[in-house]
Coordinates of C-alpha atoms and ligand atoms in Angstrom, one line a residue:
Chain A
M1403 CA -3.1 4.7 9.3
E1404 CA -3.7 8.6 8.9
L1405 CA -5.2 10.4 6.0
P1406 CA -3.9 11.9 3.6
I1407 CA -1.1 9.7 2.6
Y1408 CA 1.7 11.3 1.4
L1409 CA 3.0 10.0 -1.9
D1410 CA 4.9 13.0 -3.2
N1411 CA 8.4 12.3 -2.0
N1412 CA 10.0 13.4 -5.1
A1413 CA 8.9 16.8 -4.4
T1414 CA 10.2 17.0 -0.9
T1415 CA 10.5 14.4 1.9
P1416 CA 9.5 14.8 5.5
L1417 CA 12.3 15.5 7.9
D1418 CA 13.5 12.3 9.8
P1419 CA 13.0 12.8 13.5
R1420 CA 16.5 11.7 13.9
V1421 CA 17.7 14.6 11.8
L1422 CA 15.7 16.9 13.7
E1423 CA 17.2 15.7 17.0
A1424 CA 20.7 16.1 15.6
M1425 CA 19.9 19.8 14.4
L1426 CA 18.0 21.3 17.4
P1427 CA 21.2 22.1 19.6
Y1428 CA 22.4 24.2 16.7
F1429 CA 19.6 26.5 16.8
T1430 CA 19.8 27.2 20.4
N1431 CA 22.8 26.8 22.7
K1432 CA 25.3 25.9 19.9
F1433 CA 24.3 28.9 17.6
G1434 CA 28.0 29.8 16.6
N1435 CA 29.1 31.2 13.4
A1436 CA 31.4 28.5 11.9
A1437 CA 33.6 31.5 10.5
S1438 CA 34.4 32.7 13.9
R1439 CA 37.8 31.4 14.7
N1440 CA 38.5 33.0 18.1
H1441 CA 36.2 31.4 20.3
A1442 CA 34.7 28.3 21.4
F1443 CA 31.1 29.3 19.9
G1444 CA 32.7 29.2 16.6
W1445 CA 34.9 26.2 17.0
V1446 CA 31.6 24.1 18.0
A1447 CA 30.0 25.0 14.8
E1448 CA 33.0 24.6 12.8
E1449 CA 33.4 21.1 14.2
A1450 CA 29.8 20.3 13.4
V1451 CA 30.1 21.5 9.9
D1452 CA 33.2 19.5 9.4
Y1453 CA 31.6 16.4 10.8
S1454 CA 28.6 17.0 8.4
R1455 CA 31.4 17.1 5.5
E1456 CA 32.5 13.9 6.4
Q1457 CA 29.2 12.2 6.5
V1458 CA 28.3 13.8 3.2
A1459 CA 31.8 12.7 1.5
K1460 CA 31.2 9.1 2.7
L1461 CA 27.8 8.7 1.2
I1462 CA 29.2 9.9 -2.4
G1463 CA 32.6 8.6 -2.1
C1464 CA 34.7 11.9 -2.2
T1465 CA 36.9 14.1 0.3
E1466 CA 35.7 16.7 2.6
K1467 CA 37.5 19.6 0.7
E1468 CA 35.2 18.8 -2.5
I1469 CA 32.1 19.7 -0.9
I1470 CA 30.5 23.2 -1.2
F1471 CA 27.4 23.6 0.8
T1472 CA 24.7 25.9 -0.9
S1473 CA 21.0 26.3 -0.3
G1474 CA 20.0 23.7 -2.6
A1475 CA 20.2 21.9 -5.8
T1476 CA 19.0 24.9 -7.7
E1477 CA 21.8 26.9 -6.4
A1478 CA 24.3 24.1 -6.9
D1479 CA 23.0 23.6 -10.4
N1480 CA 23.4 27.4 -11.1
L1481 CA 26.9 27.4 -9.5
G1482 CA 28.2 24.5 -11.3
I1483 CA 27.0 25.3 -14.9
K1484 CA 27.7 29.1 -14.8
G1485 CA 30.8 28.7 -12.9
V1486 CA 32.3 26.2 -15.3
F1487 CA 31.2 28.3 -18.2
E1488 CA 32.8 31.5 -16.8
M1489 CA 36.0 29.4 -15.7
Y1490 CA 36.5 27.6 -18.8
Q1491 CA 35.6 30.1 -21.4
D1492 CA 38.8 30.3 -23.1
K1493 CA 38.4 26.5 -23.8
G1494 CA 35.1 26.7 -25.4
N1495 CA 31.4 27.7 -25.2
H1496 CA 29.7 24.6 -25.8
I1497 CA 27.4 22.7 -23.3
I1498 CA 25.5 19.7 -23.7
T1499 CA 22.5 18.9 -21.7
A1500 CA 19.0 16.9 -22.1
T1501 CA 15.4 18.1 -22.8
T1502 CA 14.3 16.2 -19.5
E1503 CA 16.5 18.2 -16.9
H1504 CA 15.1 19.9 -14.2
K1505 CA 14.4 23.8 -14.8
A1506 CA 17.2 24.8 -12.5
V1507 CA 19.5 23.1 -15.3
L1508 CA 17.5 24.2 -18.4
D1509 CA 16.9 27.8 -17.4
T1510 CA 20.6 28.2 -16.2
C1511 CA 21.5 26.9 -19.8
K1512 CA 19.1 29.3 -21.4
H1513 CA 20.6 32.1 -19.2
L1514 CA 24.1 31.2 -20.7
E1515 CA 22.9 31.2 -24.4
K1516 CA 22.2 34.9 -23.9
A1517 CA 25.8 35.3 -22.7
G1518 CA 27.4 33.5 -25.7
A1519 CA 27.0 29.7 -24.9
K1520 CA 26.1 27.4 -27.3
V1521 CA 23.9 24.8 -25.8
T1522 CA 22.8 21.3 -27.2
Y1523 CA 19.6 19.9 -25.6
L1524 CA 19.7 16.1 -26.4
K1525 CA 16.5 14.4 -26.9
V1526 CA 15.5 11.4 -25.2
K1527 CA 14.3 7.9 -26.2
E1528 CA 10.8 6.9 -25.5
D1529 CA 12.1 5.5 -22.5
G1530 CA 13.5 8.7 -21.1
L1531 CA 17.3 7.7 -21.5
I1532 CA 19.4 9.6 -23.6
D1533 CA 21.1 8.1 -26.8
L1534 CA 24.7 7.6 -26.2
Q1535 CA 25.5 7.7 -29.9
E1536 CA 23.7 11.0 -30.1
L1537 CA 25.7 12.5 -27.3
E1538 CA 29.0 11.1 -29.0
A1539 CA 27.9 12.8 -32.2
A1540 CA 27.1 16.1 -30.3
M1541 CA 30.5 16.5 -28.9
T1542 CA 32.7 19.2 -30.5
D1543 CA 36.2 20.5 -29.6
Q1544 CA 34.4 23.4 -28.2
T1545 CA 32.5 21.2 -25.7
I1546 CA 33.5 22.1 -22.1
L1547 CA 30.5 20.7 -20.0
V1548 CA 28.2 17.7 -20.5
T1549 CA 25.4 18.1 -17.6
I1550 CA 22.9 15.2 -17.6
M1551 CA 20.7 14.4 -14.5
Y1552 CA 21.3 10.9 -12.5
G1553 CA 17.6 10.2 -11.8
N1554 CA 14.6 12.0 -13.3
N1555 CA 12.3 13.7 -10.8
E1556 CA 9.1 12.9 -13.0
I1557 CA 9.6 9.7 -14.2
G1558 CA 12.4 8.2 -12.2
V1559 CA 14.6 6.9 -15.0
V1560 CA 18.3 6.5 -14.1
Q1561 CA 20.7 7.7 -17.0
P1562 CA 23.7 5.6 -17.8
I1563 CA 26.2 8.0 -15.9
K1564 CA 29.3 6.0 -16.4
E1565 CA 28.8 5.8 -20.2
I1566 CA 27.9 9.6 -20.3
S1567 CA 31.2 10.5 -18.1
A1568 CA 33.3 8.4 -20.3
I1569 CA 32.4 10.1 -23.4
A1570 CA 32.5 13.5 -22.0
H1571 CA 36.0 12.8 -20.8
K1572 CA 37.2 11.2 -24.0
H1573 CA 36.4 14.5 -25.7
G1574 CA 38.2 16.7 -22.9
A1575 CA 34.9 17.9 -21.5
L1576 CA 33.8 17.9 -18.0
F1577 CA 30.9 16.1 -16.8
M1578 CA 28.3 17.4 -14.3
T1579 CA 25.2 15.6 -13.0
D1580 CA 22.2 16.9 -11.1
A1581 CA 21.6 14.0 -8.7
T1582 CA 19.0 15.4 -6.6
Q1583 CA 16.6 12.5 -6.8
A1584 CA 19.2 9.8 -6.8
V1585 CA 21.7 10.6 -3.7
G1586 CA 20.7 8.7 -0.7
K1587 CA 18.2 6.6 -2.8
I1588 CA 20.7 4.5 -4.9
P1589 CA 24.6 4.2 -4.7
V1590 CA 26.2 7.1 -6.4
D1591 CA 30.1 7.2 -6.3
V1592 CA 31.6 10.3 -7.8
N1593 CA 34.7 8.2 -8.8
A1594 CA 33.3 5.0 -10.1
D1595 CA 30.9 7.2 -11.8
G1596 CA 33.3 9.7 -13.4
I1597 CA 31.5 12.5 -12.0
D1598 CA 33.4 16.0 -12.0
L1599 CA 30.4 18.2 -10.5
M1600 CA 27.3 17.1 -9.0
A1601 CA 24.5 18.9 -7.4
F1602 CA 21.9 17.8 -4.7
S1603 CA 19.5 18.9 -2.0
A1604 CA 18.8 17.7 1.7
H1605 CA 15.2 17.9 1.6
K1606 CA 14.8 15.1 -0.9
M1607 CA 16.5 12.8 1.4
Y1608 CA 14.7 13.4 4.8
G1609 CA 16.9 16.5 5.6
P1610 CA 16.0 20.0 6.0
K1611 CA 14.9 22.2 3.1
G1612 CA 17.2 25.2 2.1
V1613 CA 20.5 23.5 2.1
G1614 CA 22.3 21.4 -0.5
V1615 CA 25.6 20.6 -2.1
L1616 CA 27.8 21.1 -5.0
Y1617 CA 30.4 18.4 -5.3
V1618 CA 33.7 19.8 -7.2
R1619 CA 36.3 17.4 -8.0
R1620 CA 39.7 18.4 -6.8
K1621 CA 42.0 15.6 -8.4
N1622 CA 42.1 14.1 -11.8
P1623 CA 41.1 16.7 -13.0
R1624 CA 41.1 19.7 -10.7
V1625 CA 37.9 21.6 -11.4
K1626 CA 37.4 25.2 -10.8
V1627 CA 34.1 27.1 -10.7
T1628 CA 33.7 31.0 -10.7
A1629 CA 32.0 32.0 -7.8
Q1630 CA 28.3 33.4 -8.3
I1631 CA 27.9 35.0 -4.8
D1632 CA 30.6 37.3 -3.8
G1633 CA 31.3 38.2 0.0
G1634 CA 33.4 36.9 2.7
G1635 CA 34.9 34.0 0.8
H1636 CA 33.3 31.1 2.6
E1637 CA 33.7 27.6 1.1
R1638 CA 37.0 28.3 -0.3
G1639 CA 35.8 31.3 -2.1
M1640 CA 33.3 29.4 -4.2
R1641 CA 30.3 30.2 -2.2
S1642 CA 30.3 33.1 0.2
G1643 CA 27.9 33.6 2.8
T1644 CA 27.6 32.6 6.6
L1645 CA 27.1 28.7 6.7
N1646 CA 23.6 27.5 7.5
V1647 CA 24.9 25.5 10.5
P1648 CA 21.8 23.7 11.6
G1649 CA 20.8 23.0 8.0
I1650 CA 24.4 21.5 7.3
V1651 CA 24.2 19.4 10.4
G1652 CA 20.8 18.0 9.2
L1653 CA 22.3 17.2 5.8
G1654 CA 25.1 15.4 7.4
K1655 CA 22.9 13.2 9.6
A1656 CA 20.5 12.7 6.5
C1657 CA 23.5 11.3 4.5
E1658 CA 24.6 9.3 7.3
L1659 CA 21.1 7.5 7.7
C1660 CA 20.8 7.2 3.8
R1661 CA 24.0 5.3 3.8
L1662 CA 23.3 2.9 6.6
E1663 CA 19.8 2.2 5.4
M1664 CA 19.9 2.4 1.5
D1665 CA 20.3 -1.0 0.7
S1666 CA 17.3 -2.4 2.7
E1667 CA 15.2 0.6 2.1
A1668 CA 15.7 0.5 -1.7
K1669 CA 14.7 -3.2 -1.7
R1670 CA 11.5 -2.3 0.5
L1671 CA 10.7 0.6 -1.6
S1672 CA 11.1 -1.0 -5.1
G1673 CA 8.7 -4.1 -3.6
L1674 CA 6.0 -1.8 -2.6
R1675 CA 6.5 0.5 -5.8
D1676 CA 6.1 -3.0 -8.0
K1677 CA 3.0 -3.8 -6.0
L1678 CA 1.3 -0.5 -6.6
E1679 CA 2.4 -0.3 -10.2
S1680 CA 1.4 -4.0 -11.1
A1681 CA -1.9 -3.4 -9.4
L1682 CA -2.5 -0.1 -11.2
S1683 CA -1.1 -1.1 -14.5
Q1684 CA -3.4 -4.1 -14.7
M1685 CA -6.5 -1.5 -15.1
E1686 CA -7.5 -1.3 -18.9
E1687 CA -5.7 1.6 -20.8
S1688 CA -3.1 2.3 -18.2
Y1689 CA 0.4 3.0 -19.0
V1690 CA 3.6 3.0 -17.1
N1691 CA 5.8 6.0 -18.2
G1692 CA 9.8 5.7 -18.7
N1693 CA 12.2 2.8 -18.6
V1694 CA 11.2 0.4 -16.0
E1695 CA 14.5 -1.3 -15.6
H1696 CA 16.8 1.7 -15.2
R1697 CA 15.0 3.5 -12.5
L1698 CA 14.9 4.9 -9.1
P1699 CA 13.3 2.4 -6.7
H1700 CA 10.6 4.7 -5.3
V1701 CA 8.9 6.4 -8.2
A1702 CA 5.9 5.1 -10.3
N1703 CA 4.6 7.4 -13.2
I1704 CA 1.4 6.0 -14.6
S1705 CA -0.8 7.5 -17.2
F1706 CA -4.7 6.6 -17.0
K1707 CA -6.1 7.2 -20.4
Y1708 CA -9.4 9.0 -20.8
V1709 CA -9.2 10.8 -17.6
E1710 CA -7.5 14.0 -16.8
G1711 CA -4.9 14.2 -14.2
E1712 CA -6.0 17.0 -12.1
G1713 CA -9.5 15.8 -12.1
L1714 CA -8.4 12.5 -11.0
M1715 CA -6.2 14.0 -8.2
M1716 CA -9.3 15.7 -7.0
A1717 CA -11.0 12.2 -6.6
M1718 CA -7.9 10.6 -4.9
K1719 CA -8.4 13.3 -2.1
D1720 CA -6.7 11.1 0.5
L1721 CA -3.4 10.9 -1.6
A1722 CA -1.0 13.2 -2.0
V1723 CA 0.3 12.8 -5.5
S1724 CA 1.2 14.9 -8.4
S1725 CA 0.4 15.0 -12.2
G1726 CA 1.9 16.0 -15.4
S1727 CA -1.4 17.4 -16.5
A1728 CA -1.6 21.1 -17.6
C1729 CA -4.5 21.7 -15.7
T1730 CA -2.2 21.5 -12.4
S1731 CA -0.1 24.6 -13.6
A1732 CA -0.8 28.1 -14.6
S1733 CA 0.3 27.1 -18.1
L1734 CA -1.8 25.2 -20.6
E1735 CA 1.0 22.8 -21.4
P1736 CA 1.3 19.5 -20.0
S1737 CA 4.7 18.2 -18.6
Y1738 CA 7.5 18.8 -20.8
V1739 CA 9.2 15.5 -19.5
L1740 CA 6.6 13.5 -20.6
K1741 CA 6.3 15.2 -23.9
S1742 CA 10.0 14.7 -24.4
L1743 CA 9.4 10.8 -24.3
G1744 CA 7.0 11.3 -27.2
L1745 CA 3.9 10.9 -25.1
S1746 CA 1.0 12.4 -26.8
D1747 CA -0.6 15.4 -25.1
D1748 CA -3.6 13.5 -24.0
L1749 CA -1.7 10.8 -22.3
A1750 CA 0.6 13.5 -20.5
H1751 CA -2.5 15.1 -19.4
S1752 CA -3.5 11.8 -17.7
S1753 CA -0.6 11.0 -15.7
I1754 CA 0.1 10.4 -12.0
R1755 CA 3.5 10.4 -10.2
F1756 CA 3.5 8.3 -7.1
G1757 CA 6.6 9.0 -4.9
L1758 CA 7.3 6.8 -2.1
G1759 CA 9.4 7.3 0.9
R1760 CA 11.1 6.0 3.9
F1761 CA 7.7 6.4 6.0
T1762 CA 5.4 4.9 3.4
T1763 CA 4.1 1.5 4.7
E1764 CA 2.4 -1.6 2.8
E1765 CA -1.0 -0.5 4.4
E1766 CA -0.9 3.1 2.8
I1767 CA 0.0 1.3 -0.6
D1768 CA -3.0 -1.1 -0.4
Y1769 CA -5.1 1.9 0.4
A1770 CA -3.6 4.0 -2.5
I1771 CA -4.2 1.2 -4.9
E1772 CA -7.9 0.9 -4.1
N1773 CA -8.4 4.7 -3.8
T1774 CA -6.8 5.2 -7.2
K1775 CA -8.7 2.4 -8.9
K1776 CA -12.0 3.8 -7.7
A1777 CA -11.0 7.2 -8.7
V1778 CA -10.1 6.3 -12.1
N1779 CA -13.2 4.1 -12.6
H1780 CA -15.3 7.2 -11.2
L1781 CA -13.6 9.5 -13.6
R1782 CA -14.0 7.0 -16.7
D1783 CA -17.7 7.1 -15.8
L1784 CA -17.7 10.8 -16.1
S1785 CA -15.6 10.8 -19.4
P1786 CA -17.1 11.2 -22.8
L1787 CA -13.7 9.8 -24.0
W1788 CA -14.0 6.7 -22.3
E1789 CA -17.5 6.2 -23.4
M1790 CA -16.5 6.7 -27.1
F1791 CA -13.4 4.4 -26.8
K1792 CA -15.9 1.6 -25.3
E1793 CA -18.0 2.2 -28.3
G1794 CA -15.0 1.7 -30.6
I1795 CA -14.9 5.2 -31.9
D1796 CA -11.3 6.2 -33.1
L1797 CA -10.7 9.5 -31.2
S1798 CA -7.9 10.5 -33.5
K1799 CA -10.3 10.5 -36.3
I1800 CA -12.6 13.2 -34.8
E1801 CA -12.3 16.7 -35.6
W1802 CA -11.8 18.7 -32.3
A1803 CA -12.6 22.2 -32.0
E1804 CA -9.7 24.4 -32.3
H1805 CA -9.0 26.5 -29.4
Chain B
M46 CA -4.9 25.5 -5.0
A47 CA -7.8 24.9 -2.9
Y48 CA -11.3 24.3 -4.5
S49 CA -14.5 26.2 -3.4
E50 CA -17.0 24.3 -1.6
K51 CA -19.2 24.3 -4.6
V52 CA -16.8 23.0 -6.9
M53 CA -16.2 20.1 -4.6
E54 CA -19.8 19.6 -3.8
H55 CA -20.6 19.4 -7.7
Y56 CA -17.5 17.4 -8.3
T57 CA -18.3 15.0 -5.5
N58 CA -22.0 14.4 -6.6
P59 CA -22.2 15.5 -10.2
R60 CA -25.8 15.9 -11.3
N61 CA -27.0 14.7 -14.5
V62 CA -24.1 12.5 -15.7
G63 CA -24.9 10.2 -18.8
T64 CA -25.9 10.1 -22.2
L65 CA -29.0 10.8 -24.3
N66 CA -29.7 9.2 -27.7
K67 CA -27.8 11.5 -30.1
D68 CA -29.8 10.3 -33.1
S69 CA -33.0 11.5 -31.6
K70 CA -34.4 14.6 -33.3
S71 CA -35.2 16.1 -29.9
V72 CA -31.7 15.9 -28.6
G73 CA -29.0 18.3 -29.2
T74 CA -25.4 17.3 -28.6
G75 CA -22.4 19.6 -28.2
L76 CA -18.9 18.3 -27.9
V77 CA -16.3 20.9 -27.4
G78 CA -12.7 21.0 -26.4
A79 CA -10.0 18.5 -27.4
P80 CA -8.1 15.7 -25.7
E81 CA -4.8 17.4 -26.4
C82 CA -5.9 20.3 -24.4
G83 CA -6.8 18.2 -21.6
D84 CA -10.5 19.1 -21.6
V85 CA -13.4 17.7 -23.7
M86 CA -17.0 18.3 -22.7
R87 CA -20.0 16.6 -24.1
L88 CA -23.3 18.4 -23.1
Q89 CA -26.8 17.0 -24.4
I90 CA -30.2 18.5 -24.1
E91 CA -33.6 17.1 -24.7
V92 CA -36.4 19.6 -26.0
D93 CA -40.0 19.2 -26.0
E94 CA -42.6 20.5 -28.5
N95 CA -42.8 23.7 -26.4
N96 CA -39.1 24.5 -26.8
V97 CA -38.5 23.7 -23.2
I98 CA -35.5 21.5 -22.1
T99 CA -36.7 18.7 -20.4
D100 CA -33.6 16.9 -19.9
A101 CA -29.8 17.6 -19.8
K102 CA -26.8 15.1 -19.5
F103 CA -23.0 15.6 -19.5
K104 CA -19.9 13.9 -19.4
T105 CA -16.7 15.7 -19.2
F106 CA -13.1 14.9 -19.4
G107 CA -11.1 17.7 -17.6
C108 CA -10.1 19.2 -14.5
G109 CA -12.5 19.5 -11.2
S110 CA -13.6 23.0 -12.2
A111 CA -14.4 21.8 -15.7
I112 CA -16.6 18.8 -14.4
A113 CA -18.2 21.0 -11.7
S114 CA -19.2 23.8 -14.5
S115 CA -20.7 21.1 -16.7
S116 CA -22.7 19.7 -13.8
L117 CA -23.9 23.3 -12.8
A118 CA -24.8 23.8 -16.7
T119 CA -26.8 20.8 -17.0
E120 CA -28.8 21.6 -13.6
W121 CA -29.5 25.4 -14.9
L122 CA -30.6 24.0 -18.3
K123 CA -33.4 21.8 -17.1
G124 CA -36.7 23.4 -17.2
K125 CA -35.3 26.6 -19.4
T126 CA -36.6 27.2 -22.8
V127 CA -34.0 27.1 -25.5
D128 CA -33.9 30.9 -25.9
E129 CA -33.6 31.3 -22.2
A130 CA -30.7 28.8 -22.2
L131 CA -28.9 30.9 -24.8
T132 CA -28.5 33.6 -22.0
I133 CA -26.4 31.4 -19.8
D134 CA -23.0 33.2 -19.6
N135 CA -19.8 31.6 -18.5
M136 CA -19.3 34.3 -16.0
D137 CA -22.4 33.2 -14.3
I138 CA -20.8 29.9 -13.8
V139 CA -17.5 31.6 -12.6
E140 CA -19.6 33.4 -9.9
E141 CA -21.6 30.8 -8.8
L142 CA -18.7 28.2 -8.4
A143 CA -16.1 30.8 -7.3
L144 CA -13.8 29.9 -9.9
P145 CA -10.2 31.4 -9.7
P146 CA -8.9 33.3 -12.9
V147 CA -6.9 30.2 -14.2
K148 CA -10.0 28.2 -14.3
I149 CA -12.3 30.7 -16.2
H150 CA -11.6 28.7 -19.4
C151 CA -13.4 25.6 -17.9
S152 CA -16.5 27.7 -17.7
V153 CA -16.1 29.0 -21.1
L154 CA -16.1 25.5 -22.2
A155 CA -19.3 25.0 -20.6
E156 CA -20.9 27.9 -22.5
D157 CA -19.6 26.7 -25.6
A158 CA -20.9 23.2 -25.0
I159 CA -24.5 24.9 -24.1
K160 CA -24.3 26.7 -27.4
S161 CA -23.0 24.1 -29.5
A162 CA -26.0 21.6 -28.2
I163 CA -28.6 24.0 -29.1
N164 CA -27.1 24.6 -32.4
D165 CA -27.0 20.8 -33.1
Y166 CA -30.7 20.7 -31.9
R167 CA -31.7 23.6 -34.3
V168 CA -29.9 22.1 -37.4
K169 CA -31.6 18.9 -36.8
N170 CA -35.0 20.6 -36.9
G171 CA -34.4 22.6 -39.9
L172 CA -33.5 25.9 -38.3
E173 CA -30.6 28.1 -38.9
P174 CA -27.7 27.7 -36.3
F175 CA -26.9 30.5 -34.1
E176 CA -23.6 32.4 -34.8
L177 CA -21.3 31.4 -32.2
A178 CA -19.0 33.8 -30.7
K179 CA -15.5 32.5 -31.2
S180 CA -14.3 30.5 -28.2
H181 CA -11.7 32.5 -26.2
H182 CA -10.4 29.3 -24.3
Ligands
LIG980 C1 16.3 16.9 -10.2 C2 16.0 18.2 -9.5 N1 17.0 19.0 -9.5 C3 16.8 20.2 -8.8 C4 15.9 20.4 -8.0 C5 15.7 21.8 -7.0 O1 16.1 21.5 -5.8 P1 15.7 22.5 -4.7 O2 14.4 23.3 -4.9 O3 15.9 22.1 -3.4 O4 16.8 23.8 -5.0 C6 14.9 19.4 -7.8 C7 13.8 19.8 -6.9 O5 12.6 20.0 -7.2 C8 15.0 18.4 -8.5 O6 14.1 17.2 -8.5
LIG981 S1 -10.1 21.6 -17.9 FE1 -7.8 22.1 -17.8 S2 -8.1 23.6 -16.2 FE2 -10.2 23.0 -16.3

């Protein structure tokens, strides 16, 4: 076992060696531009892109023509939301999203508010799921788009996508989902789920960084988006720019591997995750964040009360994890996702996200459990709050210095 | 962000972790910060009849830099007179630990903790508390 152990697979995943192998020729002798129609170099590249489109389409149950390659999920979120807003402006200006979305969605919506959009940010319940009745109540005849993420990147909760899309459609709105954390991990089928637009990234599923997809439905209904990048008219005019052929080949291969291995992999990972989570939640004053039933198989988000996340991560120096603590960011605010669940600031500061992946072994999880327990105990020995808690002092009754 | 060696060293082997009897007249206790802000520091000093700090202990809930700052502060406090202790400036801590700008407030917290421990001691012994500069945390 090599140290440190990588348990931050929601931030990014390592490239699968099989993906790398598929990509390599497209950096060297198969270097052609997929848009070069008049010679063999171009044809080889185009063929590879077409094949990748097929592999992506198979994974999410769509047709090849519904896939627009982008530079990643951020660009796909931007293109989907801004593109729909501009294309359907005469139908309405109202967009519905949720407070726990990724910044790529939230900041895009904020941007559109300046351009005249009305945006509803749905609150989530304590378990991180949106309230379907609140969604229903927020729908108006001006609503053109509902965009709710599939699986959350911090806590892993999976939203009731079928029910959400049904509500959007009943009111004549399109449904978009940021499925960056879900595609390749759990079954995602654009038809069964009623998805009209969907964004995801290759590097969260053992593919390369810098390539992603916006799925845009072509039938029932035919959805159109206004291009956000103008130029040579690639991707049927919706996203200009020479295609990143090696990246796209890698994305296709990554999708194929995920499709073939998803069932067994999801079982294996949820088994390891449950082992980790149950061992750690047996510790005194530790709390699992988010719904534990409707969630991705590979994420656990746990708050260890009375220790601060960044300090804790320093003690877990053999583990690469992440924390919702403000001390890890330049701002003094802890994770907005955890705060949306109604977590108090101190619990948000105390949270650690463990993200398991394809290359995580049971031996690593056993090590992670011991390492984390030791770190938490060490930090609690240093914590004045832990001492007060142990003495039975009610921390909420103390008047803390303002600052 | 990578930590300086000195932060790592104090973090890994924190000096003077612990608790002094807060009810003793010779002990001053400073408790600063707030759980909601992600940092709480408790620093205690024990002062002898010559106004010399004979012992110092801390416990800190916070990031590695906050823990290292308080550990360093207790080290510096021991053997100093109360008046000398008052001159410890947060920028001395920043310099010694090579803290980056985003971590300066962790050192401010340590300075606040020292001052508030001294004031607690003074009040307990019938002296006027020093005017504390407003925390710029
Ligand atoms: C839910 C979600 N959406 C969007 C993104 C952005 O992906 P990318 O950085 O590949 O554009 C991420 C990755 O952090 C994510 O987790
Ligand atoms: S205590 Fe929060 S950054 Fe140091």
